[in-house]
Amino acid sequence: MSKKSFRQAINEALRLEMRRDPRVILMGEDVAGGRGGTSGVTDAWGGVLGVTKGLQTEFGEDRVFDTPISEASYIGAAAGAAATGLRPVAELMFVDFVGCCLDQIMNQAAKFRYMFGGKARTPLVIRAMYGAGFNAAAQHSQALYPLFTHIPGLKVVIPSSPYEAKGLLIEAIRDDDPVIFLENKVMYDDEEDVPDGSYTIPFGEANLTREGDDVTIVAFGRMVNFANEAADRLEKSGISCTVIDPRTTSPLDTGTILDCVADTGRLVIVDESSPRCNLATDVAALVAEEAFDALKAPIRRVVPPHTPVPFSSTLEALYMPNADKIEAAVKSVMSYRMKEEA
Amino acid sequence: MQIARDILLRSYRSMRTIRDFEERLHVEFATGEIPGFVHLYCGEEASGVGVCANLTDTDTIASTHRGHGHCIAKGVGVDGMMAEIYGRSTGVCRGKGGSMHIADLSLGMLGANGIVGGGPPLICGAALSHKLLKDGGVAVAFYGDGASNEGSTLESLNLATVWQLPAIFVVEDNGYGEATGASYAVAGTQKARAEGFGMPYYECDGTDFFSVYETAGEAIRRARAGEGPAMVHVHLSRWYGHFEGDSMSYRIDGEVARERAERDCLVNFRRRTTEAGLLDAAALDEIDAAVKAEVEQSVISAKAAPTPEDADLLKDVYVAY
Amino acid sequence: MSGAITPVTMPKFGLAMTEGKLADWLIQVGETVSAGQELADIETSKITNGYESPVSGVLRRQVVAAGETLPVGALLGVVADASVADDAIDAFIAEFQANNASADTEASAADAEPSVVAVDGLDIRVKDVGAAEGSQLPVLLIHGFGGDLTSWMLNQSALSHDRRVIAFDLPGHGESSKNVGEGKPSSFAGTVAKLLETLDADKVHVIGHSLGGAISLELARLAPEKVASLSLIAPAGLGPDVNMTFINGFISEDRRKTLEPILQLLVHDKSLISRRMIENIIRFKRLDGATGALRTIADACFPDGKQADNLRATLENYPGPVQVIWGENDEILSSAPAQSLPDKVAVSVLSETGHMPQMEKVSDVNKAISAFLEKND
């Protein structure tokens, strides 16, 4: 056990699984880097942000290899390889690039099992960075997990910390279904204690990072940290919150969400993806349908506006959900009074 | 080239099975009993069979929306296929895939594919598996002249060369992408495309089993020996519309009739093998009769088979969820 | 002692507590308090506990107001005799606060990072603290089924001010290798003997809890020359019964909700099972091989729901001094065997205490062990 960054946790998960299972391979644009360069240096980058650094050096060019900048072909190849005996981990770099290969994910990998009558297994992991807060603007900042969550046949994982990332990635690699594993690019230097050995965190089991009586906050990925921060502040002003990190949006631990809402009667959902048809609307619909009687106040969503992610720091800060916005939302549901009580 | 008698007999049987299967579907579809839509492979039989006669169950193929012929050529049984097309629970995909998604991974059949250009990237992956798992297998993408314009196909040609994959790209060029002619929609040539991506180009007559068998055989031999990918351009003609119900107003009268009269792969095969004394007509007649009975039985069985249970709706979305 | 000034600091309740809130002072400044009387209520994330005064005297200062949250070890107040001058009290507080940094350093020495040593092809995580030199014999702490070296976090540093104290993760536990071999006390004892050699600890006082008690006894049989004395806390091996609801539940339950009632069987005061403690156990169980190792041990040690090994004869034959500490309300291994031990064994049965006396009755257990060790060095 030692302090590890989000980046190290992911690197370690890949390393441990590649040591354990020779069928696990890693491919993507510059996951190693340097191939074909004039210097002859190999493993030059280890990913654009260094997440896969050193893996090619340990496992060789047969198991860790660069792809051309050609998402449709290599994401499709990863799907085809998964269906024929390998366990590929393909890196899509920025999740925004899914536009170049969505067919291979949506119509191929996600559909094989059902469409072929249960006769296919597609143990594929697609890793990609998501999220705003990096001044990367509209084509490199999206949080597209609702898109994948919408597609039956895919599993979708959004780790909220280094410990979570390692255990969830190992689980993803061992899973026999296609898994979209989304890493918030702003979190790579976050650190916490992470065991050195292999461990797995099951999909579909939410984690309660805070437990309280007044308001349930459901938050995804990086938003869990903001929700924790808000909950800790609110605690000091006498409002106690439960914070739910669903960990996976598909499968989604609806049971835990409903149980917590039944206990608190109030719900705030924090989702950094665009507000229409996102996870916040999904969870809101779930609770409205299944736990209407438990609600003491309207459900509040803390989400960005329906705009592309802006570039300028001032606009981007305005765009993002944060602890202040969550705190305000929690206070607003706490101060709500039903009409008949008013 | 001397081709073993059992390969000849097996190949004739596959081509005859495809022909009878498709002709029968043409009739049955018109009755309204078959759900959805079907794309028939009549006239193109020698292509799928000529390529697959060079393959074993270890090798992988990916097919297209016009996939029945590739399935049969790769060894998928007609009973399961017919039941699938009828949407029955006894179908190869338990009634959940239908005509455009027939697959049997245990036979290396990675599926017919409803997406034009869907197969080539998958075949890069299957070829990668063969290469890294060192099982000696090759992977073959069948795709049409229409799919040859898809970015996914062109990217796959690049990737296969970059990674030196044991992948074969078989362009089944029947001259039409749906209702649009290749002479309009395909810029340049397939040959220039193959060579542009640094892989050898082969072409053959898709109505001649021997031409396809020998040409594809050379490309497959190279790939199996680790010499990298190749393109095989197969010239052929489809005898029915893009899908059943297509009146083919875009083709001149007599075009299909002439193809049927002059370039029928079964007639040509029978003439050539019997004239050369490779096979006797009686053996081929016997196959014709057996196939006729087999296809007949597949329709009877499919019609009698149960439809899926309600509970099947929710099954097999995931291995575990 | 009339001139002594005693600081009252934020206590550490339960595993992994790092900070607490002073919920309320129960004694006002100027009031007299006797040792063991509750001074204040301390609140952690889920529980509130009374904090007992460590000494008798007058509460001279409340440094912290009710409602404040502070790290463990922070100064809350000062107890001293009424005769001690106010100036001296203020000087003491100023010095204490100024030395806070050095107190932190001392604490971090006690919290020395565990290291991993290779023993017999296994990686064993060891936390080795206290004086390496000196005449006092070292102590070896052997945790129980499902525990790890943090099972001793409230004891290890308390025992270490004048001697070396070694805690470690048994194979299959904590961050040690998950290969447990046969999974029996005797096989673990073999590994422990080799661990002592690796650590250059020729002779040690052995303190074992639960299954660790049975391992301690086996170690005394296998390598009596290494064992200076035995302190057995709720030891296995002395009776047939074991609570299989706990054993099986501990292995199979992996969600907080379902694991919590299982873990509550460990203690008399159920509020001691904190969220954090449950989370730590779930994290341990997620490690590859962890639950398989526990299953192997459970099958080897408790076949048919009974303890397989009866080590009473081993206890009788061991020539060295032995003490046994048991919680009267132990729901895992009944304290009944404590009633019929040989006369040479010093037995204490603690009231209102479950299976984890070293956690539930920290100061009683630390005192009893310290006294026993001093007598038998």
GROMACS .gro file of N, CA and C in nm, chain A residues 23 25 27 62-63 65-74 76-86 100 103-104 107-110 112-122 151-155 175-178 249-252, chain B residues 60 84 91-94 96-98 101-105 109-113 115-119 121-135 151-152 155-156 158-159 162-163 312-321:
model
  342
   23ARG      N    1  -0.316  -1.288  -2.293
   23ARG     CA    2  -0.409  -1.247  -2.399
   23ARG      C    3  -0.442  -1.098  -2.391
   25ILE      N    4  -0.378  -0.732  -2.440
   25ILE     CA    5  -0.289  -0.648  -2.523
   25ILE      C    6  -0.338  -0.504  -2.515
   27MET      N    7  -0.348  -0.131  -2.720
   27MET     CA    8  -0.325  -0.060  -2.846
   27MET      C    9  -0.389   0.078  -2.842
   62ASP      N   10   0.483  -0.670  -2.931
   62ASP     CA   11   0.374  -0.760  -2.969
   62ASP      C   12   0.251  -0.741  -2.881
   63ARG      N   13   0.270  -0.680  -2.765
   63ARG     CA   14   0.156  -0.667  -2.674
   63ARG      C   15   0.117  -0.523  -2.647
   65PHE      N   16   0.121  -0.176  -2.861
   65PHE     CA   17   0.161  -0.119  -2.989
   65PHE      C   18   0.080   0.003  -3.027
   66ASP      N   19   0.148   0.088  -3.101
   66ASP     CA   20   0.087   0.210  -3.151
   66ASP      C   21   0.001   0.179  -3.272
   67THR      N   22  -0.101   0.260  -3.290
   67THR     CA   23  -0.188   0.245  -3.406
   67THR      C   24  -0.169   0.368  -3.493
   68PRO      N   25  -0.202   0.357  -3.620
   68PRO     CA   26  -0.214   0.480  -3.699
   68PRO      C   27  -0.326   0.565  -3.639
   69ILE      N   28  -0.331   0.692  -3.672
   69ILE     CA   29  -0.442   0.776  -3.627
   69ILE      C   30  -0.560   0.742  -3.715
   70SER      N   31  -0.633   0.643  -3.673
   70SER     CA   32  -0.725   0.572  -3.762
   70SER      C   33  -0.825   0.495  -3.674
   71GLU      N   34  -0.909   0.573  -3.602
   71GLU     CA   35  -0.990   0.512  -3.496
   71GLU      C   36  -1.083   0.402  -3.545
   72ALA      N   37  -1.145   0.422  -3.663
   72ALA     CA   38  -1.240   0.321  -3.709
   72ALA      C   39  -1.172   0.187  -3.726
   73SER      N   40  -1.050   0.188  -3.779
   73SER     CA   41  -0.985   0.060  -3.804
   73SER      C   42  -0.937  -0.004  -3.676
   74TYR      N   43  -0.874   0.074  -3.586
   74TYR     CA   44  -0.817   0.002  -3.471
   74TYR      C   45  -0.919  -0.026  -3.361
   76GLY      N   46  -1.228  -0.099  -3.434
   76GLY     CA   47  -1.291  -0.217  -3.493
   76GLY      C   48  -1.204  -0.339  -3.481
   77ALA      N   49  -1.074  -0.321  -3.501
   77ALA     CA   50  -0.981  -0.434  -3.487
   77ALA      C   51  -0.982  -0.486  -3.344
   78ALA      N   52  -0.991  -0.394  -3.248
   78ALA     CA   53  -0.996  -0.438  -3.108
   78ALA      C   54  -1.121  -0.521  -3.083
   79ALA      N   55  -1.232  -0.479  -3.143
   79ALA     CA   56  -1.357  -0.556  -3.127
   79ALA      C   57  -1.342  -0.694  -3.192
   80GLY      N   58  -1.285  -0.695  -3.312
   80GLY     CA   59  -1.267  -0.823  -3.382
   80GLY      C   60  -1.171  -0.914  -3.308
   81ALA      N   61  -1.065  -0.857  -3.253
   81ALA     CA   62  -0.968  -0.937  -3.177
   81ALA      C   63  -1.033  -0.992  -3.051
   82ALA      N   64  -1.118  -0.910  -2.988
   82ALA     CA   65  -1.185  -0.955  -2.865
   82ALA      C   66  -1.278  -1.073  -2.895
   83ALA      N   67  -1.341  -1.069  -3.011
   83ALA     CA   68  -1.435  -1.176  -3.046
   83ALA      C   69  -1.362  -1.303  -3.089
   84THR      N   70  -1.231  -1.294  -3.108
   84THR     CA   71  -1.158  -1.410  -3.160
   84THR      C   72  -1.041  -1.450  -3.070
   85GLY      N   73  -1.049  -1.420  -2.941
   85GLY     CA   74  -0.955  -1.481  -2.848
   85GLY      C   75  -0.860  -1.392  -2.771
   86LEU      N   76  -0.847  -1.265  -2.810
   86LEU     CA   77  -0.761  -1.176  -2.732
   86LEU      C   78  -0.848  -1.096  -2.634
  100CYS      N   79  -1.534   0.917  -3.473
  100CYS     CA   80  -1.466   0.852  -3.585
  100CYS      C   81  -1.482   0.700  -3.584
  103ASP      N   82  -1.944   0.346  -3.502
  103ASP     CA   83  -2.005   0.224  -3.559
  103ASP      C   84  -1.943   0.099  -3.499
  104GLN      N   85  -1.811   0.101  -3.486
  104GLN     CA   86  -1.742  -0.018  -3.438
  104GLN      C   87  -1.779  -0.050  -3.294
  107ASN      N   88  -2.246  -0.052  -3.320
  107ASN     CA   89  -2.312  -0.153  -3.405
  107ASN      C   90  -2.239  -0.287  -3.406
  108GLN      N   91  -2.112  -0.286  -3.372
  108GLN     CA   92  -2.037  -0.411  -3.375
  108GLN      C   93  -2.021  -0.465  -3.232
  109ALA      N   94  -1.922  -0.416  -3.159
  109ALA     CA   95  -1.889  -0.474  -3.028
  109ALA      C   96  -2.011  -0.487  -2.936
  110ALA      N   97  -2.090  -0.381  -2.929
  110ALA     CA   98  -2.202  -0.383  -2.835
  110ALA      C   99  -2.309  -0.483  -2.874
  112PHE      N  100  -2.273  -0.777  -3.076
  112PHE     CA  101  -2.239  -0.916  -3.110
  112PHE      C  102  -2.317  -1.018  -3.027
  113ARG      N  103  -2.311  -1.001  -2.897
  113ARG     CA  104  -2.365  -1.107  -2.813
  113ARG      C  105  -2.515  -1.129  -2.836
  114TYR      N  106  -2.589  -1.022  -2.833
  114TYR     CA  107  -2.735  -1.035  -2.847
  114TYR      C  108  -2.773  -1.078  -2.988
  115MET      N  109  -2.711  -1.010  -3.085
  115MET     CA  110  -2.742  -1.032  -3.226
  115MET      C  111  -2.705  -1.174  -3.270
  116PHE      N  112  -2.602  -1.231  -3.206
  116PHE     CA  113  -2.559  -1.366  -3.242
  116PHE      C  114  -2.617  -1.470  -3.146
  117GLY      N  115  -2.724  -1.434  -3.079
  117GLY     CA  116  -2.795  -1.530  -2.996
  117GLY      C  117  -2.717  -1.579  -2.876
  118GLY      N  118  -2.633  -1.493  -2.819
  118GLY     CA  119  -2.560  -1.530  -2.698
  118GLY      C  120  -2.434  -1.609  -2.725
  119LYS      N  121  -2.395  -1.620  -2.852
  119LYS     CA  122  -2.280  -1.706  -2.884
  119LYS      C  123  -2.148  -1.632  -2.890
  120ALA      N  124  -2.150  -1.500  -2.871
  120ALA     CA  125  -2.023  -1.426  -2.879
  120ALA      C  126  -1.983  -1.374  -2.741
  121ARG      N  127  -1.853  -1.363  -2.721
  121ARG     CA  128  -1.796  -1.294  -2.606
  121ARG      C  129  -1.704  -1.189  -2.661
  122THR      N  130  -1.714  -1.068  -2.609
  122THR     CA  131  -1.631  -0.959  -2.660
  122THR      C  132  -1.562  -0.889  -2.543
  151ILE      N  133  -2.642   0.271  -2.490
  151ILE     CA  134  -2.630   0.160  -2.583
  151ILE      C  135  -2.627   0.027  -2.508
  152PRO      N  136  -2.732  -0.055  -2.524
  152PRO     CA  137  -2.731  -0.186  -2.458
  152PRO      C  138  -2.614  -0.270  -2.510
  153GLY      N  139  -2.554  -0.345  -2.423
  153GLY     CA  140  -2.440  -0.428  -2.463
  153GLY      C  141  -2.308  -0.370  -2.416
  154LEU      N  142  -2.307  -0.239  -2.386
  154LEU     CA  143  -2.185  -0.178  -2.333
  154LEU      C  144  -2.197  -0.164  -2.181
  155LYS      N  145  -2.084  -0.176  -2.114
  155LYS     CA  146  -2.076  -0.138  -1.973
  155LYS      C  147  -1.996  -0.009  -1.967
  175ASP      N  148  -1.364  -0.863  -1.733
  175ASP     CA  149  -1.504  -0.877  -1.772
  175ASP      C  150  -1.513  -0.929  -1.916
  176ASP      N  151  -1.612  -1.011  -1.944
  176ASP     CA  152  -1.626  -1.069  -2.078
  176ASP      C  153  -1.711  -0.984  -2.172
  177ASP      N  154  -1.758  -0.869  -2.127
  177ASP     CA  155  -1.837  -0.781  -2.213
  177ASP      C  156  -1.755  -0.657  -2.249
  178PRO      N  157  -1.795  -0.587  -2.355
  178PRO     CA  158  -1.725  -0.462  -2.389
  178PRO      C  159  -1.748  -0.356  -2.281
  249THR      N  160  -2.218   0.351  -1.479
  249THR     CA  161  -2.350   0.400  -1.519
  249THR      C  162  -2.427   0.291  -1.592
  250SER      N  163  -2.355   0.189  -1.636
  250SER     CA  164  -2.417   0.069  -1.692
  250SER      C  165  -2.327  -0.048  -1.656
  251PRO      N  166  -2.370  -0.135  -1.564
  251PRO     CA  167  -2.497  -0.132  -1.491
  251PRO      C  168  -2.501  -0.019  -1.388
  252LEU      N  169  -2.622   0.024  -1.356
  252LEU     CA  170  -2.641   0.130  -1.257
  252LEU      C  171  -2.703   0.070  -1.132
  402THR      N  172  -1.083  -1.712  -4.004
  402THR     CA  173  -1.200  -1.629  -3.974
  402THR      C  174  -1.245  -1.554  -4.099
  426GLU      N  175  -3.327  -1.923  -3.861
  426GLU     CA  176  -3.293  -1.787  -3.820
  426GLU      C  177  -3.366  -1.685  -3.907
  433GLY      N  178  -3.303  -2.103  -3.463
  433GLY     CA  179  -3.208  -2.041  -3.556
  433GLY      C  180  -3.069  -2.032  -3.497
  434VAL      N  181  -2.968  -2.017  -3.584
  434VAL     CA  182  -2.830  -2.011  -3.535
  434VAL      C  183  -2.810  -1.897  -3.434
  435CYS      N  184  -2.888  -1.792  -3.447
  435CYS     CA  185  -2.877  -1.683  -3.350
  435CYS      C  186  -3.003  -1.676  -3.264
  436ARG      N  187  -3.071  -1.790  -3.253
  436ARG     CA  188  -3.191  -1.804  -3.168
  436ARG      C  189  -3.300  -1.702  -3.205
  438LYS      N  190  -3.262  -1.396  -3.296
  438LYS     CA  191  -3.238  -1.258  -3.254
  438LYS      C  192  -3.149  -1.180  -3.350
  439GLY      N  193  -3.101  -1.246  -3.455
  439GLY     CA  194  -3.014  -1.177  -3.549
  439GLY      C  195  -3.083  -1.158  -3.683
  440GLY      N  196  -3.137  -1.269  -3.736
  440GLY     CA  197  -3.201  -1.261  -3.867
  440GLY      C  198  -3.100  -1.271  -3.980
  443HIS      N  199  -2.746  -1.102  -3.976
  443HIS     CA  200  -2.654  -1.116  -3.863
  443HIS      C  201  -2.620  -1.261  -3.833
  444ILE      N  202  -2.631  -1.348  -3.935
  444ILE     CA  203  -2.599  -1.488  -3.909
  444ILE      C  204  -2.450  -1.501  -3.881
  445ALA      N  205  -2.419  -1.565  -3.769
  445ALA     CA  206  -2.279  -1.581  -3.729
  445ALA      C  207  -2.263  -1.715  -3.662
  446ASP      N  208  -2.143  -1.769  -3.671
  446ASP     CA  209  -2.111  -1.886  -3.591
  446ASP      C  210  -1.960  -1.880  -3.563
  447LEU      N  211  -1.928  -1.823  -3.447
  447LEU     CA  212  -1.786  -1.800  -3.416
  447LEU      C  213  -1.708  -1.929  -3.401
  451MET      N  214  -1.688  -1.787  -3.834
  451MET     CA  215  -1.777  -1.699  -3.911
  451MET      C  216  -1.815  -1.582  -3.820
  452LEU      N  217  -1.751  -1.468  -3.842
  452LEU     CA  218  -1.765  -1.353  -3.753
  452LEU      C  219  -1.890  -1.271  -3.784
  453GLY      N  220  -1.976  -1.327  -3.863
  453GLY     CA  221  -2.104  -1.263  -3.881
  453GLY      C  222  -2.123  -1.198  -4.015
  454ALA      N  223  -2.249  -1.213  -4.065
  454ALA     CA  224  -2.295  -1.123  -4.168
  454ALA      C  225  -2.302  -0.988  -4.100
  455ASN      N  226  -2.313  -0.881  -4.175
  455ASN     CA  227  -2.304  -0.750  -4.109
  455ASN      C  228  -2.396  -0.651  -4.177
  457ILE      N  229  -2.397  -0.342  -4.147
  457ILE     CA  230  -2.333  -0.213  -4.172
  457ILE      C  231  -2.233  -0.228  -4.286
  458VAL      N  232  -2.254  -0.149  -4.391
  458VAL     CA  233  -2.162  -0.155  -4.505
  458VAL      C  234  -2.026  -0.102  -4.461
  459GLY      N  235  -1.924  -0.186  -4.476
  459GLY     CA  236  -1.790  -0.148  -4.430
  459GLY      C  237  -1.767  -0.185  -4.284
  460GLY      N  238  -1.860  -0.260  -4.226
  460GLY     CA  239  -1.844  -0.300  -4.086
  460GLY      C  240  -1.739  -0.409  -4.068
  461GLY      N  241  -1.725  -0.493  -4.169
  461GLY     CA  242  -1.640  -0.611  -4.153
  461GLY      C  243  -1.489  -0.589  -4.159
  463PRO      N  244  -1.264  -0.367  -4.051
  463PRO     CA  245  -1.189  -0.344  -3.926
  463PRO      C  246  -1.190  -0.468  -3.836
  464LEU      N  247  -1.305  -0.537  -3.831
  464LEU     CA  248  -1.314  -0.655  -3.746
  464LEU      C  249  -1.214  -0.761  -3.792
  465ILE      N  250  -1.200  -0.771  -3.922
  465ILE     CA  251  -1.108  -0.871  -3.977
  465ILE      C  252  -0.963  -0.836  -3.945
  466CYS      N  253  -0.933  -0.706  -3.936
  466CYS     CA  254  -0.798  -0.669  -3.889
  466CYS      C  255  -0.777  -0.725  -3.749
  467GLY      N  256  -0.880  -0.717  -3.667
  467GLY     CA  257  -0.870  -0.768  -3.531
  467GLY      C  258  -0.857  -0.919  -3.527
  468ALA      N  259  -0.937  -0.987  -3.610
  468ALA     CA  260  -0.928  -1.133  -3.613
  468ALA      C  261  -0.789  -1.175  -3.664
  469ALA      N  262  -0.739  -1.103  -3.762
  469ALA     CA  263  -0.605  -1.134  -3.814
  469ALA      C  264  -0.499  -1.110  -3.706
  470LEU      N  265  -0.521  -1.006  -3.628
  470LEU     CA  266  -0.430  -0.978  -3.516
  470LEU      C  267  -0.432  -1.094  -3.417
  471SER      N  268  -0.551  -1.145  -3.388
  471SER     CA  269  -0.561  -1.262  -3.299
  471SER      C  270  -0.482  -1.380  -3.357
  472HIS      N  271  -0.503  -1.408  -3.486
  472HIS     CA  272  -0.430  -1.520  -3.547
  472HIS      C  273  -0.279  -1.499  -3.536
  473LYS      N  274  -0.238  -1.376  -3.558
  473LYS     CA  275  -0.095  -1.346  -3.557
  473LYS      C  276  -0.037  -1.360  -3.415
  474LEU      N  277  -0.105  -1.300  -3.317
  474LEU     CA  278  -0.050  -1.300  -3.182
  474LEU      C  279  -0.068  -1.434  -3.112
  475LEU      N  280  -0.178  -1.502  -3.143
  475LEU     CA  281  -0.200  -1.633  -3.081
  475LEU      C  282  -0.127  -1.743  -3.157
  476LYS      N  283  -0.069  -1.706  -3.270
  476LYS     CA  284   0.014  -1.798  -3.350
  476LYS      C  285  -0.058  -1.928  -3.382
  477ASP      N  286  -0.185  -1.917  -3.425
  477ASP     CA  287  -0.260  -2.039  -3.455
  477ASP      C  288  -0.256  -2.074  -3.604
  493GLY      N  289  -1.480   0.472  -4.532
  493GLY     CA  290  -1.356   0.507  -4.464
  493GLY      C  291  -1.304   0.392  -4.380
  494SER      N  292  -1.395   0.318  -4.318
  494SER     CA  293  -1.351   0.207  -4.233
  494SER      C  294  -1.275   0.103  -4.315
  497GLU      N  295  -0.932   0.261  -4.410
  497GLU     CA  296  -0.846   0.260  -4.290
  497GLU      C  297  -0.794   0.119  -4.262
  498SER      N  298  -0.879   0.021  -4.289
  498SER     CA  299  -0.840  -0.117  -4.260
  498SER      C  300  -0.729  -0.165  -4.354
  500ASN      N  301  -0.502   0.022  -4.472
  500ASN     CA  302  -0.381   0.084  -4.418
  500ASN      C  303  -0.330   0.007  -4.297
  501LEU      N  304  -0.422  -0.020  -4.205
  501LEU     CA  305  -0.382  -0.084  -4.079
  501LEU      C  306  -0.324  -0.223  -4.104
  504VAL      N  307   0.024  -0.179  -4.220
  504VAL     CA  308   0.110  -0.127  -4.112
  504VAL      C  309   0.144  -0.239  -4.014
  505TRP      N  310   0.044  -0.319  -3.980
  505TRP     CA  311   0.066  -0.426  -3.882
  505TRP      C  312   0.106  -0.559  -3.948
  654ASP      N  313  -3.678  -1.445  -2.373
  654ASP     CA  314  -3.556  -1.431  -2.454
  654ASP      C  315  -3.525  -1.285  -2.488
  655LEU      N  316  -3.629  -1.201  -2.480
  655LEU     CA  317  -3.609  -1.058  -2.509
  655LEU      C  318  -3.493  -1.001  -2.427
  656LEU      N  319  -3.488  -1.042  -2.301
  656LEU     CA  320  -3.391  -0.982  -2.209
  656LEU      C  321  -3.261  -1.062  -2.198
  657LYS      N  322  -3.255  -1.175  -2.263
  657LYS     CA  323  -3.137  -1.261  -2.249
  657LYS      C  324  -3.022  -1.219  -2.341
  658ASP      N  325  -2.901  -1.244  -2.293
  658ASP     CA  326  -2.781  -1.235  -2.378
  658ASP      C  327  -2.748  -1.095  -2.429
  659VAL      N  328  -2.790  -0.994  -2.355
  659VAL     CA  329  -2.739  -0.860  -2.386
  659VAL      C  330  -2.594  -0.852  -2.340
  660TYR      N  331  -2.570  -0.917  -2.223
  660TYR     CA  332  -2.436  -0.921  -2.164
  660TYR      C  333  -2.404  -1.065  -2.127
  661VAL      N  334  -2.277  -1.094  -2.109
  661VAL     CA  335  -2.238  -1.222  -2.051
  661VAL      C  336  -2.287  -1.224  -1.906
  662ALA      N  337  -2.264  -1.114  -1.836
  662ALA     CA  338  -2.313  -1.099  -1.699
  662ALA      C  339  -2.334  -0.951  -1.674
  663TYR      N  340  -2.443  -0.914  -1.604
  663TYR     CA  341  -2.473  -0.772  -1.583
  663TYR      C  342  -2.518  -0.751  -1.440
   0.00000   0.00000   0.00000
